[in-house]
Coordinates of C-alpha atoms in Angstrom, one line a residue:
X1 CA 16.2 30.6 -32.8
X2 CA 17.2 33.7 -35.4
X3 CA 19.0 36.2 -34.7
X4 CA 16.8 39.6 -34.2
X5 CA 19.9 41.3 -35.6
X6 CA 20.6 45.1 -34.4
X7 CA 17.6 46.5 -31.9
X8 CA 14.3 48.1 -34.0
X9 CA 13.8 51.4 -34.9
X10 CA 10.8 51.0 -32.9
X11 CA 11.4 50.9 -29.0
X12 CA 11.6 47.6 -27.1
X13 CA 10.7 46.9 -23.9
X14 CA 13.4 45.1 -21.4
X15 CA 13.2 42.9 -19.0
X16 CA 16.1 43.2 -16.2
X17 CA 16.5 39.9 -14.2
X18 CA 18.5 39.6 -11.5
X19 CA 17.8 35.6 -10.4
X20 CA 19.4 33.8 -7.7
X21 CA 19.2 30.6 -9.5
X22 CA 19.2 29.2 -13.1
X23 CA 15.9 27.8 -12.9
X24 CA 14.9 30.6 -11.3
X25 CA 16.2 32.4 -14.5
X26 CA 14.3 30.2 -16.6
X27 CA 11.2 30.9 -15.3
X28 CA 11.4 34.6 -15.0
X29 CA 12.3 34.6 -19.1
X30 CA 9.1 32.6 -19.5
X31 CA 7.3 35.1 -17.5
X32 CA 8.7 38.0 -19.0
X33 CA 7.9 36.7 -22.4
X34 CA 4.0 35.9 -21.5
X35 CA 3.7 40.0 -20.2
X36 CA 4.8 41.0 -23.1
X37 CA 8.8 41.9 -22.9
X38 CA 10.5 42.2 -26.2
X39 CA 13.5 41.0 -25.1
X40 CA 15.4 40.0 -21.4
X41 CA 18.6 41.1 -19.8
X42 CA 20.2 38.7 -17.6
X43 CA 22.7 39.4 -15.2
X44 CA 24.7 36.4 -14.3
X45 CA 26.5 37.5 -12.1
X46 CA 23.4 38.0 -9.8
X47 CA 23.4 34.2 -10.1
X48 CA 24.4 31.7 -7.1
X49 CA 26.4 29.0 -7.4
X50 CA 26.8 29.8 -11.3
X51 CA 29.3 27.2 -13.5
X52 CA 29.5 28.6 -16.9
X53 CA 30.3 25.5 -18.6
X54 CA 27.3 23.7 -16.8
X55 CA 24.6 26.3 -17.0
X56 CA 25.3 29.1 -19.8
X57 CA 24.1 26.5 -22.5
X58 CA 20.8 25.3 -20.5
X59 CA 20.1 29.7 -20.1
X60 CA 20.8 30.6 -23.8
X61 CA 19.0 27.2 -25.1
X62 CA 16.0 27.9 -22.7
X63 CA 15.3 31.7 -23.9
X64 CA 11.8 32.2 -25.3
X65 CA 13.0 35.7 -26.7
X66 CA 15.9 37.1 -27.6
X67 CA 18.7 38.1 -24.6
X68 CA 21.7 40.1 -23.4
X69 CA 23.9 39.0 -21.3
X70 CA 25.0 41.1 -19.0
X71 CA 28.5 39.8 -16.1
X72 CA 28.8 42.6 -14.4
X73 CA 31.8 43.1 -11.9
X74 CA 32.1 44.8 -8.4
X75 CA 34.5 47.5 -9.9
X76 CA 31.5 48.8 -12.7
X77 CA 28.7 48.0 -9.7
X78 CA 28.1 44.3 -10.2
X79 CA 28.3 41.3 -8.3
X80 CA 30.8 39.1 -9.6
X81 CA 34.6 39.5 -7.8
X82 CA 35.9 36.9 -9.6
X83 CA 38.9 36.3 -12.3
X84 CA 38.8 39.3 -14.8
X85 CA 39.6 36.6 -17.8
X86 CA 36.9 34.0 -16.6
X87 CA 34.3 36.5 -16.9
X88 CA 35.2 37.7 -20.2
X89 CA 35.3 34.2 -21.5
X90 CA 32.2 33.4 -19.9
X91 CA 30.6 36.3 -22.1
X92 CA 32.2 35.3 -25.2
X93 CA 30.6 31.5 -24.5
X94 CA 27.5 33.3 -24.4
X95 CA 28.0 34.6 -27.7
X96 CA 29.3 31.4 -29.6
X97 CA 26.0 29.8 -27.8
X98 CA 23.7 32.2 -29.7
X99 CA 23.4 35.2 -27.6
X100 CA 21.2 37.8 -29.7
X101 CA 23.6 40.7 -27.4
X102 CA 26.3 40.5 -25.0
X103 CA 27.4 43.7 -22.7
X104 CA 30.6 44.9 -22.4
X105 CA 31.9 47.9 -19.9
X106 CA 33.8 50.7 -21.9
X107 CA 36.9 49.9 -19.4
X108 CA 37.3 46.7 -21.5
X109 CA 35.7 46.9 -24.9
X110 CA 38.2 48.6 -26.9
X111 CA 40.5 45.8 -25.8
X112 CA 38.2 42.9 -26.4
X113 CA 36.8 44.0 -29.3
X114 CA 40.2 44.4 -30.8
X115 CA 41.8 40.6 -29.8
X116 CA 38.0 38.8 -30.9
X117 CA 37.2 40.9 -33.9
X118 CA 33.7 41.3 -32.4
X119 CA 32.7 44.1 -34.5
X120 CA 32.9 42.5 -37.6
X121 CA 29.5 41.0 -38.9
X122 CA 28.1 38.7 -36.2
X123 CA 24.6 37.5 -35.2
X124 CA 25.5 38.5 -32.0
X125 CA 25.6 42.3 -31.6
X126 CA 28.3 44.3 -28.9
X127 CA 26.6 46.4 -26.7
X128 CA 29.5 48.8 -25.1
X129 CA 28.2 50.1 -21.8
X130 CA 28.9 53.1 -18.9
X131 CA 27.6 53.9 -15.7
X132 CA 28.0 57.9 -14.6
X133 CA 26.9 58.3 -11.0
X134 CA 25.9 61.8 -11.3
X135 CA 25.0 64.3 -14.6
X136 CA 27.0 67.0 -13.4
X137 CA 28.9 66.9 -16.9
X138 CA 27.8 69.0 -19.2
X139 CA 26.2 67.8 -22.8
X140 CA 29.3 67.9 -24.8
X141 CA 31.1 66.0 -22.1
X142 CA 28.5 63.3 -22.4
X143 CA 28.4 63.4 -26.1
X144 CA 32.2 62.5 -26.0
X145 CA 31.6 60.1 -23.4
X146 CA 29.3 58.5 -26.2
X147 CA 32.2 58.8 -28.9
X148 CA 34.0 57.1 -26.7
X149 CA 31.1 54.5 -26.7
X150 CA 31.3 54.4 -30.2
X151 CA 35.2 54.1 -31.2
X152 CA 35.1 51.0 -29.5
X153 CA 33.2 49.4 -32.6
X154 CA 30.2 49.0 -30.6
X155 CA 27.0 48.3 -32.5
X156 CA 25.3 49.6 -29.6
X157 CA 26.1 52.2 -26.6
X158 CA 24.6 52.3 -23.9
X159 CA 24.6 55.1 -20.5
X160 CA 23.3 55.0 -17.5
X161 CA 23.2 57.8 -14.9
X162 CA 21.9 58.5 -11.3
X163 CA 20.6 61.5 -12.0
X164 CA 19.8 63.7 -8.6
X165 CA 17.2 66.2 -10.2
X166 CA 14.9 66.0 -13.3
X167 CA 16.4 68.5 -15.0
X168 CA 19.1 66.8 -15.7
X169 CA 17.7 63.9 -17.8
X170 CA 17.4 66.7 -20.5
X171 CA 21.0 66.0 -21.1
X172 CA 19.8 62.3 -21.9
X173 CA 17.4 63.3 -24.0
X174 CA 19.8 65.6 -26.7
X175 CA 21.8 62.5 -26.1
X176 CA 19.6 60.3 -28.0
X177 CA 18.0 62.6 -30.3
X178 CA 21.6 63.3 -31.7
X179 CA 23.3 59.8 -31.1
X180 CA 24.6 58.3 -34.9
X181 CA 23.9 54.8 -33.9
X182 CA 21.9 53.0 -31.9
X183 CA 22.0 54.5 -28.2
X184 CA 20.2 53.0 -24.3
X185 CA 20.6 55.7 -22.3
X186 CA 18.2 56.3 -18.8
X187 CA 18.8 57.5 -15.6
X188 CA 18.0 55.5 -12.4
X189 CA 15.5 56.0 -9.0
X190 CA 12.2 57.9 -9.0
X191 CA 13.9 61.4 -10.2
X192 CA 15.1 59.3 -13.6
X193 CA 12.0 57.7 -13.9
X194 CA 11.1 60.0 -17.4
X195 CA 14.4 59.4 -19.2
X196 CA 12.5 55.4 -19.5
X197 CA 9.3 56.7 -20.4
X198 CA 10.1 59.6 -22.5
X199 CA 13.2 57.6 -24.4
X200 CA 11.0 56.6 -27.2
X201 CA 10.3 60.2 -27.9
X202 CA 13.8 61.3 -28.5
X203 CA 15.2 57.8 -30.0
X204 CA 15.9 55.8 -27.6
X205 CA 15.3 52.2 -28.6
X206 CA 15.1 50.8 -25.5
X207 CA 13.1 50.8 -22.3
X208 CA 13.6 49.2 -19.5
X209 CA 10.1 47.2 -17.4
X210 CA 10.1 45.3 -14.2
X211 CA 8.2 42.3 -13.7
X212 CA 4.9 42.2 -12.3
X213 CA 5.3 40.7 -8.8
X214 CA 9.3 41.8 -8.8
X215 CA 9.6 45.1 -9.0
X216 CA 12.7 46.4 -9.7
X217 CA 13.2 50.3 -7.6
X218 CA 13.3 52.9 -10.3
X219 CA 11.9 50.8 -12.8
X220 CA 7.8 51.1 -14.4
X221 CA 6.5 47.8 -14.6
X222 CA 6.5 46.5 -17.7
X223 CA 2.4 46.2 -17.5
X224 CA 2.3 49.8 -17.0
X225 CA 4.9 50.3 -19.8
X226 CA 2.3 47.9 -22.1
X227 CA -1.0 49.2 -20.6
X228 CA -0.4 52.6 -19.4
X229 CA 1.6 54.4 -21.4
X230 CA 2.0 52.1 -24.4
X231 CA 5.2 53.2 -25.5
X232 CA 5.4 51.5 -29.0
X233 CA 3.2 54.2 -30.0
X234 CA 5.5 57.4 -28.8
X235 CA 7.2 58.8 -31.1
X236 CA 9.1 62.8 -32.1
X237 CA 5.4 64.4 -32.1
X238 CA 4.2 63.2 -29.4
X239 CA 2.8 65.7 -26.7
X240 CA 4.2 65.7 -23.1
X241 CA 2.0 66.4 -20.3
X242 CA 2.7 65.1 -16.3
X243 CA 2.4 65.9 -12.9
X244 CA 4.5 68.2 -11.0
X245 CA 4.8 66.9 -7.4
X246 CA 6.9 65.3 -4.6
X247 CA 6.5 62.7 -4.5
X248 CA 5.0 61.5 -7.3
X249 CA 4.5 57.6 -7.4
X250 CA 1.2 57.5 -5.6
X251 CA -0.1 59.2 -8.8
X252 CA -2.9 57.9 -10.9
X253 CA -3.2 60.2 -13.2
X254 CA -0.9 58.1 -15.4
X255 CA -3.3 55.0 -16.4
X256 CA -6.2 57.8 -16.5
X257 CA -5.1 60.4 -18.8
X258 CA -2.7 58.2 -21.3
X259 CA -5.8 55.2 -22.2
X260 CA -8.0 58.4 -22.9
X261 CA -5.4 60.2 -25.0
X262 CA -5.3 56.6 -27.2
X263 CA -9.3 56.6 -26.9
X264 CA -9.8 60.0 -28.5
X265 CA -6.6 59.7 -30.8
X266 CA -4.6 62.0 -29.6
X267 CA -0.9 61.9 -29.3
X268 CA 0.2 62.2 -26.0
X269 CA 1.8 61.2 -23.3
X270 CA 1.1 61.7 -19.4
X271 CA 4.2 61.1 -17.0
X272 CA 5.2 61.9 -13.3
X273 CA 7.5 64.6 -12.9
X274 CA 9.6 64.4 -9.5
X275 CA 10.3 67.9 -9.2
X276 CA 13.1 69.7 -6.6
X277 CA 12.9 73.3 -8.2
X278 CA 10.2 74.6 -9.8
X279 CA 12.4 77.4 -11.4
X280 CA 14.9 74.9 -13.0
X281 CA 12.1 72.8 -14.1
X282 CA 10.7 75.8 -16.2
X283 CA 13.4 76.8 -17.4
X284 CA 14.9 73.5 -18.6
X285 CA 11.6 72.0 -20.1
X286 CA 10.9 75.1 -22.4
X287 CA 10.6 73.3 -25.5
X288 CA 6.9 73.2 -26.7
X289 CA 7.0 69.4 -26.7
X290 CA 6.1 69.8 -23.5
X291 CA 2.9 71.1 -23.3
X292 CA 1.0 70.7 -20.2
X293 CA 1.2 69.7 -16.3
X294 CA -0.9 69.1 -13.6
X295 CA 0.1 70.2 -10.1
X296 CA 0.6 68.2 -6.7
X297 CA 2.0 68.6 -3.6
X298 CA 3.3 71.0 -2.2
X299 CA 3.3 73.2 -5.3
X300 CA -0.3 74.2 -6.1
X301 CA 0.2 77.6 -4.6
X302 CA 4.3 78.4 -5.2
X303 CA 3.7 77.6 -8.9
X304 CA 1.6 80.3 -9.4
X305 CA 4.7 82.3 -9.2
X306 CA 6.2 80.5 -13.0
X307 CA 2.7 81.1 -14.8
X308 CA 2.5 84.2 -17.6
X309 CA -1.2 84.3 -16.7
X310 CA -3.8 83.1 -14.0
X311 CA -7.1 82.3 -15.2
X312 CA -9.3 84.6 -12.8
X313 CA -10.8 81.5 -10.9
X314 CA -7.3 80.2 -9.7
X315 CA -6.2 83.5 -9.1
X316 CA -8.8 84.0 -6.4
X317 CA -8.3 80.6 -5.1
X318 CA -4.9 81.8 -4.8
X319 CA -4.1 77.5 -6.3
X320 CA -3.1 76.0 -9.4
X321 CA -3.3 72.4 -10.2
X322 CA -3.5 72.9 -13.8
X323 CA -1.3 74.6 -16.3
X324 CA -1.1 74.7 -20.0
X325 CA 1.7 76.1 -22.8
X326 CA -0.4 78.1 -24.8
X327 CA 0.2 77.3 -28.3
X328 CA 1.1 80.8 -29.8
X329 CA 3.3 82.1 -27.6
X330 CA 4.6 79.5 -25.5
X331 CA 3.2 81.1 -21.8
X332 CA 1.9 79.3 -19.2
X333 CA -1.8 79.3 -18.5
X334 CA -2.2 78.7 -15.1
X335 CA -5.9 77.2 -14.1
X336 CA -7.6 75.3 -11.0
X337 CA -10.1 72.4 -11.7
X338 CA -10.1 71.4 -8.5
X339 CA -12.7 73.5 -6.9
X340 CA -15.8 72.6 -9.0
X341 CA -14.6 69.1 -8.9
X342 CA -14.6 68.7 -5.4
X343 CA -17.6 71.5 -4.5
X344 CA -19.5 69.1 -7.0
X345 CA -19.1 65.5 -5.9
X346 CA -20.2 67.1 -2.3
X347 CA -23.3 68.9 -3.5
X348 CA -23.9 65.6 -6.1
X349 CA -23.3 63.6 -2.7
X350 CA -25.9 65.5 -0.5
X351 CA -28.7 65.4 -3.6
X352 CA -28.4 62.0 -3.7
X353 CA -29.4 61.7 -0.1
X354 CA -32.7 63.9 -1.4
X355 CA -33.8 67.3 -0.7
X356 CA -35.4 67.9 2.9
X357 CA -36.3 70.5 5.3
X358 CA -36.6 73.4 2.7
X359 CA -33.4 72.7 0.7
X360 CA -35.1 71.9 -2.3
X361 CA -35.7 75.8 -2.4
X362 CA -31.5 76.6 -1.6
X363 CA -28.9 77.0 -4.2
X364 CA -26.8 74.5 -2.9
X365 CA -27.4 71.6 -0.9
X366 CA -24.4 73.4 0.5
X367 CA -25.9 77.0 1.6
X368 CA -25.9 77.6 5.2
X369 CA -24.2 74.7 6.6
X370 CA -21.2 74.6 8.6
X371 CA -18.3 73.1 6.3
X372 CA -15.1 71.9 8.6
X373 CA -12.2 72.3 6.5
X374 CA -8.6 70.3 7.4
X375 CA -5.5 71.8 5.6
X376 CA -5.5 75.4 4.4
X377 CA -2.7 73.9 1.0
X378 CA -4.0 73.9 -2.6
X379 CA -6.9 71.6 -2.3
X380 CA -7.9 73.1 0.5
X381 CA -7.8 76.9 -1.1
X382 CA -10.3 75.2 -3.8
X383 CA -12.4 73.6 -1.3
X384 CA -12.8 76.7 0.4
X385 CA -13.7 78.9 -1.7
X386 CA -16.5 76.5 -3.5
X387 CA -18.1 76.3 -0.6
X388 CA -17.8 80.2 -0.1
X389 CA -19.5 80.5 -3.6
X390 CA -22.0 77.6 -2.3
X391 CA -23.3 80.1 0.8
X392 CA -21.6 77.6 3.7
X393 CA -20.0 78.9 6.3
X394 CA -16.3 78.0 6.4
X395 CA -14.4 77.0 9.3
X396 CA -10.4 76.4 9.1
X397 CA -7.6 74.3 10.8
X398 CA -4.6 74.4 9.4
X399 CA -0.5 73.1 10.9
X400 CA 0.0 76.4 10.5
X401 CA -2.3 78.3 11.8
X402 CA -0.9 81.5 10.3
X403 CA -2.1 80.0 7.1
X404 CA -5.5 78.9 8.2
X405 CA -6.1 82.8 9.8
X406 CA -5.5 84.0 6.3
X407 CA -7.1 81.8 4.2
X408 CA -10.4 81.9 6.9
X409 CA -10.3 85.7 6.5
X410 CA -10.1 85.1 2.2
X411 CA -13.4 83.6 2.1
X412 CA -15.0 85.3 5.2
X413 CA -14.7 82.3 7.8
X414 CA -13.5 81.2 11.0
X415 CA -10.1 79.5 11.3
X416 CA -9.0 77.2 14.9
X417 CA -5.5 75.7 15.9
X418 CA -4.9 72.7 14.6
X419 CA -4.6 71.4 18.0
X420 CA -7.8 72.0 18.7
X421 CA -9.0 69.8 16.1
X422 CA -9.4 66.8 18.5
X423 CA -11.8 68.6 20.6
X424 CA -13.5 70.8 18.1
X425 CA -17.5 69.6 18.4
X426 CA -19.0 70.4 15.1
X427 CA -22.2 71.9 14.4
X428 CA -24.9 68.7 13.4
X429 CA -25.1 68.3 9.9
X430 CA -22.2 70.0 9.2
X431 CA -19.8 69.0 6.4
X432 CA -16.3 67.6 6.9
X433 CA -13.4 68.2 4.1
X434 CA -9.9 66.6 4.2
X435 CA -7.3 68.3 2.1
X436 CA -4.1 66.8 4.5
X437 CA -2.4 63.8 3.3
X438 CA -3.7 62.3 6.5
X439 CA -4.6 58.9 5.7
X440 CA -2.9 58.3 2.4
X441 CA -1.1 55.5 1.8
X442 CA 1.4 54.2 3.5
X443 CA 0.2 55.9 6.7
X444 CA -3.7 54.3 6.3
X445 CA -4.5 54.2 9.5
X446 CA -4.8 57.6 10.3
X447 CA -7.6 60.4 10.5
X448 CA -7.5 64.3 10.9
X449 CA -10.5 63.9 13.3
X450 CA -11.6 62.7 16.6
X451 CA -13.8 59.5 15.6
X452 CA -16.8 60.9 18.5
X453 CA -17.4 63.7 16.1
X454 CA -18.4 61.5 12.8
X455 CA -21.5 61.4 13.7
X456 CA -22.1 64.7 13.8
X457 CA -21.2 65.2 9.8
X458 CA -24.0 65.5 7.2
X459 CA -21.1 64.2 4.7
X460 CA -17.7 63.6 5.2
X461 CA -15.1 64.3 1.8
X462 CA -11.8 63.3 1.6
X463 CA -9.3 64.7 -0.7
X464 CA -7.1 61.6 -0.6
X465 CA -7.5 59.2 -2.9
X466 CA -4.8 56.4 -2.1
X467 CA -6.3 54.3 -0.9
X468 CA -9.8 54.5 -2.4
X469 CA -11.4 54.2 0.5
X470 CA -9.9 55.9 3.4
X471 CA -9.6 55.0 7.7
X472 CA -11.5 58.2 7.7
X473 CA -14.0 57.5 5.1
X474 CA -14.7 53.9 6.6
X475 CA -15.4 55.7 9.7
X476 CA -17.2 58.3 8.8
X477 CA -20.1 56.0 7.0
X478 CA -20.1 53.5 10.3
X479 CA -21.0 56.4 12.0
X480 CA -23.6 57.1 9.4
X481 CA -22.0 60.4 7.4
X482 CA -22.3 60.5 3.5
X483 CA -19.0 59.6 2.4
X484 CA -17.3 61.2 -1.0
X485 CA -14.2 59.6 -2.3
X486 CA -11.2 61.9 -3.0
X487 CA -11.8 59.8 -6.4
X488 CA -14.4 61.5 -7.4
X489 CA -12.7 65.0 -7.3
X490 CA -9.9 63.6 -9.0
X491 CA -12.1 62.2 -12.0
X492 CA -13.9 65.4 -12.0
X493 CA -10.8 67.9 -11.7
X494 CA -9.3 65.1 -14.6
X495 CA -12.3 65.8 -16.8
X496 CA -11.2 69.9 -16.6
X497 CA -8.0 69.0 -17.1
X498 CA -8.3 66.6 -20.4
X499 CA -10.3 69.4 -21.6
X500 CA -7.5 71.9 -20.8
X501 CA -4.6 69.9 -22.5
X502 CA -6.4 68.7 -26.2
X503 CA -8.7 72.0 -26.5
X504 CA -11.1 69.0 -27.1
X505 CA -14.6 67.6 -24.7
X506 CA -12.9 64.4 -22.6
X507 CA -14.9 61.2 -22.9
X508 CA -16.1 61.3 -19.2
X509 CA -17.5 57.9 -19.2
X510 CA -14.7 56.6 -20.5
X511 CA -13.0 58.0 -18.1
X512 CA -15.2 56.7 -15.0
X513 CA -15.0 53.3 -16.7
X514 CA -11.2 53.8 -15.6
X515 CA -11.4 54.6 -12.3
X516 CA -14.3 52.3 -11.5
X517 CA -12.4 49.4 -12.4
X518 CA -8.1 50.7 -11.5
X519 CA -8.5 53.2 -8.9

């Protein structure tokens, strides 16, 4: 097998194994290779029961793609508490076998590299590595952290943080974009998780994907990585939009948005954006590169606050799930797509059924019926106020019924304890909307309602969409409501927002195609 020589320009996707057993190993290279990995990293010293002299030859001769080898010791986070020399010659066996890469801690490498001349030419390239537990340092620090990297006659550096806020990872990325030779550098856990996907963007050559079936925490999947946000094909103009929330991994925005950016040609990228502060966020990720956002939980309403300008609809929603750079100037265009999207996939819902009893001559399906709102947050602001504009009759509960009185009184309705909800009988053929994360996954099982009262819903909505088809949904159509999908608002509010970010008309059956057959 060749030598690939030093990494691409073009970014590669990784494979991390961590095997308890050489065959193991074996097989999870083989796998790796068939989804699609550019290359593997193998950490031996994850391995049980490992001889060198007995197994490094069957690993390195068994690769189907090229490798680094990775021993990593207790005293740099690793597993092997072994003899410092044994480890080091173990690595050096991997290279004389035909390693494409070996790894070696910056504690060592100067010394190493020194006594085996192992930056001279070589087929097998030095990869000189560092762990930082936190990003407090500042970007100069890091940079000479990196230098440091680099004097060692590494032909690659490599840095990896645990970053404890998203705002730090910018530090990564002027890292890469000003590194003079080929630089890894990513931060860990769900708050890191953009340093991976946005590397490619600022340089990085790298990225690291877990297998399908073996998830590593922190890590995308390397079928996401392939399929989702197809990172070969980011580069320094592409566009950054994501979602703003906490959490963010239940998102499926992601294999939405991205497949319909490639489908329309147009080059961007859709993340999600674990976000602590709002402020800091704004502030940190000014650049235009990054150009557009949706908005989650629990910031729909408290981002309004970081917008220049509030399109008139979201400012009487009082919501934004939707914001946009504007071009020109650089301010932030705060919009809400969520309340026609939700307002109509109900009224679509009810037509469906057909028009009876004199509705037919309404302007919505909608007009005069009772409409049994549960959670007074963003969504539930846009659900309101559709159904306002639809001629329902709005009735509230709300955790905090503070919140319910007031948004009740916004759009001229009634509001309840939420205590009450259990007992509340609703009027028949009255509609019921979900805006709670009552039901999403993991908690399934649960519904905002009492079960008795399903039957008395027209139609039953549910904002969540995770799962697809909620407890409360299920339940609802046994007891023989119309059900609406919290699916369908997202496609709907998703078409708005496409629209938003590329000034462009989205694809929308494209789109439906998508969630038909992911969601």
């Amino acid at each position: 097998m060749g030598s690939v020589g030093v990494l691409r320009n073009t970014t590669m996707v990784c494979v991390p194994l961590m095997s308890h057993s050489v065959e193991q190993l074996v097989g999870d290279m083989l796998q790796a290779k068939n989804e699609g990995a550019d290359l593997v990293e193998l950490r031996l010293d994850c391995l049980s029961e490992f001889n060198p002299d007995q197994h490094l030859r069957t690993i390195v001769c068994s690769r189907p793609l090229p490798i680094i080898v990775v021993y990593r010791p207790t005293w740099d986070g690793g597993l092997y508490d072994g003899d410092e020399k044994s480890r080091l010659e173990t690595l050096l066996l991997a290279k004389e076998l035909g390693a494409e890469y070996i790894d070696l801690e910056l504690q060592v490498a100067s010394d190493i590299m020194e006594k085996h001349k192992l930056g001279q030419q070589s087929k097998c390239k030095i990869i000189v590595s560092c762990f930082v537990d936190r990003i407090r340092s500042s970007k100069e620090d890091l940079s000479d952290l990196v230098t440091r990297m680099q004097s060692t006659g590494a032909h690659i550096t490599k840095l990896v943080t645990n970053a404890t806020d998203i705002t730090e990872l910018s530090r990564i990325f002027h890292l890469l974009s000003h590194c003079q030779i080929p630089l890894i550098a990513y931060s860990t856990g769900e708050r890191g998780l953009i340093s991976q996907l946005l590397g490619p963007k600022f340089g990085g050559i790298l990225v690291y994907g877990s297998l399908e079936g073996n998830q590593v925490a922190g890590l995308p999947t390397l079928a996401s990585l392939k399929e989702a946000y197809a990172v070969e094909n980011i580069d320094a103009d592409t566009k950054v939009f994501g979602l703003i929330s906490k959490p963010v991994s239940h998102s499926k925005g992601p294999i939405l948005h991205n497949p319909t950016f490639r489908h329309v040609g147009f080059n961007g990228v859709y993340v999600p954006m674990f976000v602590d502060d709002l402020k800091q966020f704004f502030d940190v990720y000014e650049s235009p590169d990054f150009a557009g956002y949706s908005v989650g939980i629990p910031y729909k309403e408290a981002v309004m606050e970081f917008c220049d300008e509030v399109h008139p609809l979201a400012k009487s929603i009082g919501a934004v799930n939707t914001i946009v750079k504007r071009h020109s100037d650089g301010k932030l265009i705060g919009y809400n797509t969520d309340c026609e999207a939700s307002i109509t996939a109900i009224e679509d819902a009810l037509k469906a059924r057909g028009l009876v009893n004199g509705e037919a001559f309404l302007p919505s399906p909608l007009t005069g019926k009772q409409f049994v709102l549960v959670g007074a947050g963003g969504a539930g602001r846009a659900l309101s106020f559709g159904a306002k504009t639809r001629g329902a009759r709005v009735m509230v509960f709300d955790i905090d019924y503070d919140r319910a009185k007031s948004l009740a009184l916004a759009v001229s309705g009634d509001a309840l304890p939420f205590e009450e909800l259990t007992n509340f009988q609703p009027e028949k053929g009255a509609v019921l909307a979900n805006a709670t994360p009552i039901g999403m996954h993991p908690n399934k099982n649960r519904i905002p309602v009492s079960e008795k009262t399903l039957r008395d819903y027209s139609v039953v909505f549910d904002a969540v969409y995770t799962p697809r088809k909620t407890t409360l949904l299920t339940d609802a159509e046994a007891a023989g409501a119309i059900i609406v999908s919290g699916v369908e608002m997202f496609l709907r509010q998703a078409v708005g927002q496409f629209n938003l970010f590329t000034g462009g008309k989205a694809p929308e059956e494209f789109m439906r195609e998508i969630v038909l057959s992911k969601f």
